[in-house]
Amino acid sequence: METALYLLPVTLGDTPVENVLPVYNKEIILGIKHFIVEDVRSARRFLKKVERSIDIDSLTFYPLNKHTSPEDIFGYLKPLMSGESMGVISEAGCPAVADPGADVVAIAQRKNLKVVPLVGPSSIIMSVMGSGFNGQSFAFHGYLPIEPGERAKRIKVLEQRVYSEDQTQLFIETPYRNNKMAEDILKNCRPQTKLCIAANITCEGEYIKTKTVKEWQGKLPDLSKIPCIFLIYK
């Protein structure tokens, strides 16, 4: 096993590991003793899901969040600089994509340390794949503003980019605000603009549906308890 910073994808929800992760990932994980993680508890659960016999107490976890300083991250990477492989684990999906893991990778790259991204589920990429929208040019915007006026303004700006740049636009919301987000899209976008709602990707009850704004009117499902990605295109 080559010494490197391995970016370790995590299952989305309760999806069985064998459904979405290659056996190779497990082999790599079992060779790592140091993990930089977005959440220690969920990382420990994921590793046990990968291999029940793994000795969790023999592993070292370094918490990574918006409060982690570059100096802290540099300190976390000392095992890697000493020749020990390390892993980066997000709460779900691929680390370093819409995720604080990107800060770790940036510092590793500056220090000329080897970085190896492993294969695994990305809700962003998979939603584009299932939408039927432009996969050559797309932009992910994370969360839109919470304030209603600002959010409406932002939705209209993104819709304009769909038409002026021929670019798919993606964004997310917390589950309890999903219904309001969907309603705001229908209220602020053109009738012919297409909206794809992608929910529970790779999980039980997976839902990926594309319709025009006009076709969605009065037919929105209840999205209040499931993680969703919203995509708009022409």
Short mmCIF file of C-alpha atoms in Angstrom, two decimals:
data_model
loop_
_atom_site.label_atom_id
_atom_site.label_comp_id
_atom_site.label_asym_id
_atom_site.label_seq_id
_atom_site.Cartn_x
_atom_site.Cartn_y
_atom_site.Cartn_z
CA MET A 1 0.00 0.00 0.00
CA GLU A 2 1.47 3.30 -1.11
CA THR A 3 1.84 5.97 1.58
CA ALA A 4 -0.72 8.69 0.81
CA LEU A 5 -3.64 10.77 2.01
CA TYR A 6 -6.59 8.63 0.95
CA LEU A 7 -9.96 10.31 0.37
CA LEU A 8 -12.48 7.71 1.52
CA PRO A 9 -16.08 7.97 0.23
CA VAL A 10 -18.85 7.09 2.68
CA THR A 11 -22.21 5.49 1.95
CA LEU A 12 -25.19 7.81 1.60
CA GLY A 13 -27.64 6.90 4.35
CA ASP A 14 -28.05 3.23 5.26
CA THR A 15 -26.96 1.88 1.88
CA PRO A 16 -25.03 -1.41 2.27
CA VAL A 17 -21.30 -0.87 1.76
CA GLU A 18 -21.05 -3.59 -0.89
CA ASN A 19 -23.67 -1.80 -3.03
CA VAL A 20 -21.60 1.32 -3.61
CA LEU A 21 -17.97 0.84 -2.55
CA PRO A 22 -15.29 -1.31 -4.26
CA VAL A 23 -13.57 -4.06 -2.27
CA TYR A 24 -10.34 -2.13 -2.87
CA ASN A 25 -11.60 0.65 -0.58
CA LYS A 26 -11.91 -1.80 2.29
CA GLU A 27 -8.37 -3.04 1.74
CA ILE A 28 -7.08 0.52 1.92
CA ILE A 29 -9.15 1.39 5.00
CA LEU A 30 -7.81 -1.63 6.90
CA GLY A 31 -4.26 -0.39 6.27
CA ILE A 32 -4.87 3.05 7.83
CA LYS A 33 -4.55 3.99 11.51
CA HIS A 34 -5.02 7.77 11.31
CA PHE A 35 -8.25 9.40 10.07
CA ILE A 36 -9.18 13.05 9.62
CA VAL A 37 -12.97 13.11 9.96
CA GLU A 38 -15.90 15.51 9.78
CA ASP A 39 -17.62 13.73 12.68
CA VAL A 40 -15.88 11.20 14.92
CA ARG A 41 -19.01 9.23 15.86
CA SER A 42 -20.25 8.82 12.29
CA ALA A 43 -16.73 7.93 11.12
CA ARG A 44 -16.47 5.21 13.74
CA ARG A 45 -19.87 3.83 12.68
CA PHE A 46 -18.82 3.84 9.03
CA LEU A 47 -15.59 1.96 9.72
CA LYS A 48 -17.50 -0.67 11.70
CA LYS A 49 -19.90 -0.94 8.78
CA VAL A 50 -16.95 -1.60 6.46
CA GLU A 51 -15.45 -4.24 8.76
CA ARG A 52 -17.14 -5.35 11.99
CA SER A 53 -13.94 -6.80 13.44
CA ILE A 54 -11.96 -3.55 13.10
CA ASP A 55 -10.36 -2.41 16.37
CA ILE A 56 -11.75 1.12 16.59
CA ASP A 57 -9.88 1.91 19.81
CA SER A 58 -6.54 1.36 18.08
CA LEU A 59 -7.29 4.13 15.59
CA THR A 60 -6.67 7.87 15.92
CA PHE A 61 -9.30 10.39 14.82
CA TYR A 62 -8.69 14.06 14.11
CA PRO A 63 -11.89 16.19 14.02
CA LEU A 64 -12.34 18.52 11.07
CA ASN A 65 -14.95 21.29 10.92
CA LYS A 66 -15.33 24.98 10.12
CA HIS A 67 -13.47 25.87 13.33
CA THR A 68 -10.38 23.77 12.52
CA SER A 69 -7.47 26.09 11.78
CA PRO A 70 -4.84 25.55 9.06
CA GLU A 71 -2.31 25.11 11.90
CA ASP A 72 -4.43 22.28 13.36
CA ILE A 73 -4.67 20.61 9.95
CA PHE A 74 -0.93 20.86 9.44
CA GLY A 75 -0.50 19.14 12.82
CA TYR A 76 -2.95 16.42 11.82
CA LEU A 77 -0.80 15.58 8.79
CA LYS A 78 2.34 14.80 10.80
CA PRO A 79 1.79 10.99 10.62
CA LEU A 80 1.60 11.27 6.83
CA MET A 81 4.79 13.30 6.72
CA SER A 82 6.37 10.59 8.85
CA GLY A 83 5.47 7.89 6.34
CA GLU A 84 2.09 6.64 7.62
CA SER A 85 -0.95 6.67 5.36
CA MET A 86 -3.95 8.70 6.47
CA GLY A 87 -7.63 8.77 5.48
CA VAL A 88 -10.15 11.59 5.16
CA ILE A 89 -13.80 10.74 5.92
CA SER A 90 -16.83 12.97 5.36
CA GLU A 91 -20.20 12.43 7.05
CA ALA A 92 -21.62 11.17 3.76
CA GLY A 93 -20.51 10.84 0.16
CA CYS A 94 -17.16 11.98 -1.18
CA PRO A 95 -14.77 13.94 1.04
CA ALA A 96 -13.44 17.32 -0.16
CA VAL A 97 -16.51 17.95 -2.36
CA ALA A 98 -18.81 20.48 -0.66
CA ASP A 99 -16.94 19.39 2.45
CA PRO A 100 -14.21 20.75 4.77
CA GLY A 101 -11.93 17.92 3.61
CA ALA A 102 -10.88 20.21 0.77
CA ASP A 103 -8.82 22.23 3.29
CA VAL A 104 -6.85 19.11 4.20
CA VAL A 105 -6.20 18.25 0.57
CA ALA A 106 -5.08 21.82 -0.20
CA ILE A 107 -2.45 21.73 2.55
CA ALA A 108 -1.32 18.22 1.55
CA GLN A 109 -0.86 19.42 -2.03
CA ARG A 110 1.14 22.45 -0.91
CA LYS A 111 3.40 20.12 1.11
CA ASN A 112 3.85 17.87 -1.94
CA LEU A 113 2.19 14.92 -0.15
CA LYS A 114 0.53 12.25 -2.30
CA VAL A 115 -3.28 12.45 -2.43
CA VAL A 116 -5.39 9.51 -3.64
CA PRO A 117 -9.18 9.93 -4.14
CA LEU A 118 -11.05 6.61 -4.02
CA VAL A 119 -14.22 5.68 -5.90
CA GLY A 120 -17.57 6.08 -4.15
CA PRO A 121 -21.04 7.66 -4.28
CA SER A 122 -21.39 11.40 -4.90
CA SER A 123 -24.96 12.68 -4.66
CA ILE A 124 -23.97 15.73 -6.73
CA ILE A 125 -22.65 13.71 -9.68
CA MET A 126 -25.34 11.05 -9.45
CA SER A 127 -28.13 13.63 -9.46
CA VAL A 128 -26.71 15.16 -12.64
CA MET A 129 -26.48 11.69 -14.17
CA GLY A 130 -30.13 10.93 -13.38
CA SER A 131 -31.60 14.31 -14.31
CA GLY A 132 -31.21 14.30 -18.08
CA PHE A 133 -29.69 17.78 -17.82
CA ASN A 134 -26.44 19.15 -19.25
CA GLY A 135 -23.59 17.07 -17.82
CA GLN A 136 -20.93 18.97 -19.78
CA SER A 137 -21.44 22.20 -17.82
CA PHE A 138 -23.00 22.34 -14.36
CA ALA A 139 -22.51 24.30 -11.15
CA PHE A 140 -23.20 23.30 -7.55
CA HIS A 141 -24.10 26.19 -5.22
CA GLY A 142 -24.60 24.49 -1.86
CA TYR A 143 -27.26 26.26 0.23
CA LEU A 144 -29.18 29.25 -1.08
CA PRO A 145 -30.06 32.22 1.18
CA ILE A 146 -32.63 31.54 3.91
CA GLU A 147 -34.27 34.98 3.76
CA PRO A 148 -37.23 34.66 1.32
CA GLY A 149 -36.51 37.77 -0.73
CA GLU A 150 -32.83 36.97 -1.13
CA ARG A 151 -33.55 33.37 -1.98
CA ALA A 152 -36.09 34.31 -4.65
CA LYS A 153 -33.56 36.70 -6.15
CA ARG A 154 -30.88 33.98 -6.15
CA ILE A 155 -33.16 31.42 -7.80
CA LYS A 156 -33.89 33.88 -10.62
CA VAL A 157 -30.17 34.58 -11.09
CA LEU A 158 -29.42 30.86 -11.33
CA GLU A 159 -32.27 30.31 -13.75
CA GLN A 160 -30.86 33.08 -15.93
CA ARG A 161 -27.53 31.24 -16.01
CA VAL A 162 -29.37 28.16 -17.28
CA TYR A 163 -30.49 30.10 -20.35
CA SER A 164 -27.50 32.41 -20.89
CA GLU A 165 -24.76 29.84 -20.25
CA ASP A 166 -26.56 26.58 -21.08
CA GLN A 167 -25.48 25.38 -17.63
CA THR A 168 -27.23 23.02 -15.19
CA GLN A 169 -27.65 24.59 -11.73
CA LEU A 170 -27.67 22.48 -8.54
CA PHE A 171 -28.35 23.40 -4.91
CA ILE A 172 -29.44 21.82 -1.64
CA GLU A 173 -31.48 22.60 1.45
CA THR A 174 -31.94 21.11 4.90
CA PRO A 175 -34.78 18.52 4.86
CA TYR A 176 -37.19 20.56 6.99
CA ARG A 177 -36.97 23.43 4.47
CA ASN A 178 -37.11 21.26 1.33
CA ASN A 179 -40.83 21.78 0.73
CA LYS A 180 -40.46 25.55 0.95
CA MET A 181 -37.48 25.43 -1.42
CA ALA A 182 -39.45 23.45 -4.01
CA GLU A 183 -42.36 25.88 -3.72
CA ASP A 184 -40.04 28.87 -4.17
CA ILE A 185 -38.56 27.32 -7.32
CA LEU A 186 -42.04 26.84 -8.79
CA LYS A 187 -42.99 30.38 -7.81
CA ASN A 188 -39.91 32.09 -9.25
CA CYS A 189 -38.94 30.08 -12.35
CA ARG A 190 -40.44 30.12 -15.83
CA PRO A 191 -43.17 27.52 -16.58
CA GLN A 192 -40.96 25.81 -19.20
CA THR A 193 -37.86 25.60 -16.96
CA LYS A 194 -37.17 22.01 -15.94
CA LEU A 195 -36.77 21.03 -12.29
CA CYS A 196 -35.25 17.72 -11.19
CA ILE A 197 -35.70 16.63 -7.58
CA ALA A 198 -33.19 13.96 -6.55
CA ALA A 199 -33.72 12.42 -3.10
CA ASN A 200 -32.37 9.47 -1.11
CA ILE A 201 -29.81 8.67 -3.80
CA THR A 202 -28.57 5.04 -3.55
CA CYS A 203 -30.88 4.51 -0.54
CA GLU A 204 -34.23 2.82 -0.10
CA GLY A 205 -36.93 5.02 -1.58
CA GLU A 206 -34.57 6.69 -4.07
CA TYR A 207 -36.44 9.34 -6.04
CA ILE A 208 -35.12 11.16 -9.13
CA LYS A 209 -37.79 12.91 -11.16
CA THR A 210 -37.58 15.62 -13.84
CA LYS A 211 -40.55 17.75 -14.95
CA THR A 212 -41.16 21.29 -16.12
CA VAL A 213 -42.11 23.86 -13.49
CA LYS A 214 -45.61 23.89 -14.97
CA GLU A 215 -45.88 20.08 -14.70
CA TRP A 216 -44.74 20.15 -11.05
CA GLN A 217 -47.45 22.63 -10.03
CA GLY A 218 -49.74 21.01 -7.44
CA LYS A 219 -47.85 17.69 -7.66
CA LEU A 220 -44.87 18.12 -5.36
CA PRO A 221 -44.16 15.16 -3.05
CA ASP A 222 -43.51 15.67 0.67
CA LEU A 223 -39.76 16.29 0.89
CA SER A 224 -39.62 17.33 4.55
CA LYS A 225 -37.73 14.33 5.91
CA ILE A 226 -35.31 13.35 3.14
CA PRO A 227 -32.02 14.78 1.83
CA CYS A 228 -32.59 16.34 -1.60
CA ILE A 229 -30.69 17.98 -4.41
CA PHE A 230 -32.57 20.42 -6.64
CA LEU A 231 -31.46 20.89 -10.26
CA ILE A 232 -32.78 23.34 -12.83
CA TYR A 233 -32.17 23.43 -16.57
CA LYS A 234 -33.91 24.47 -19.75
#
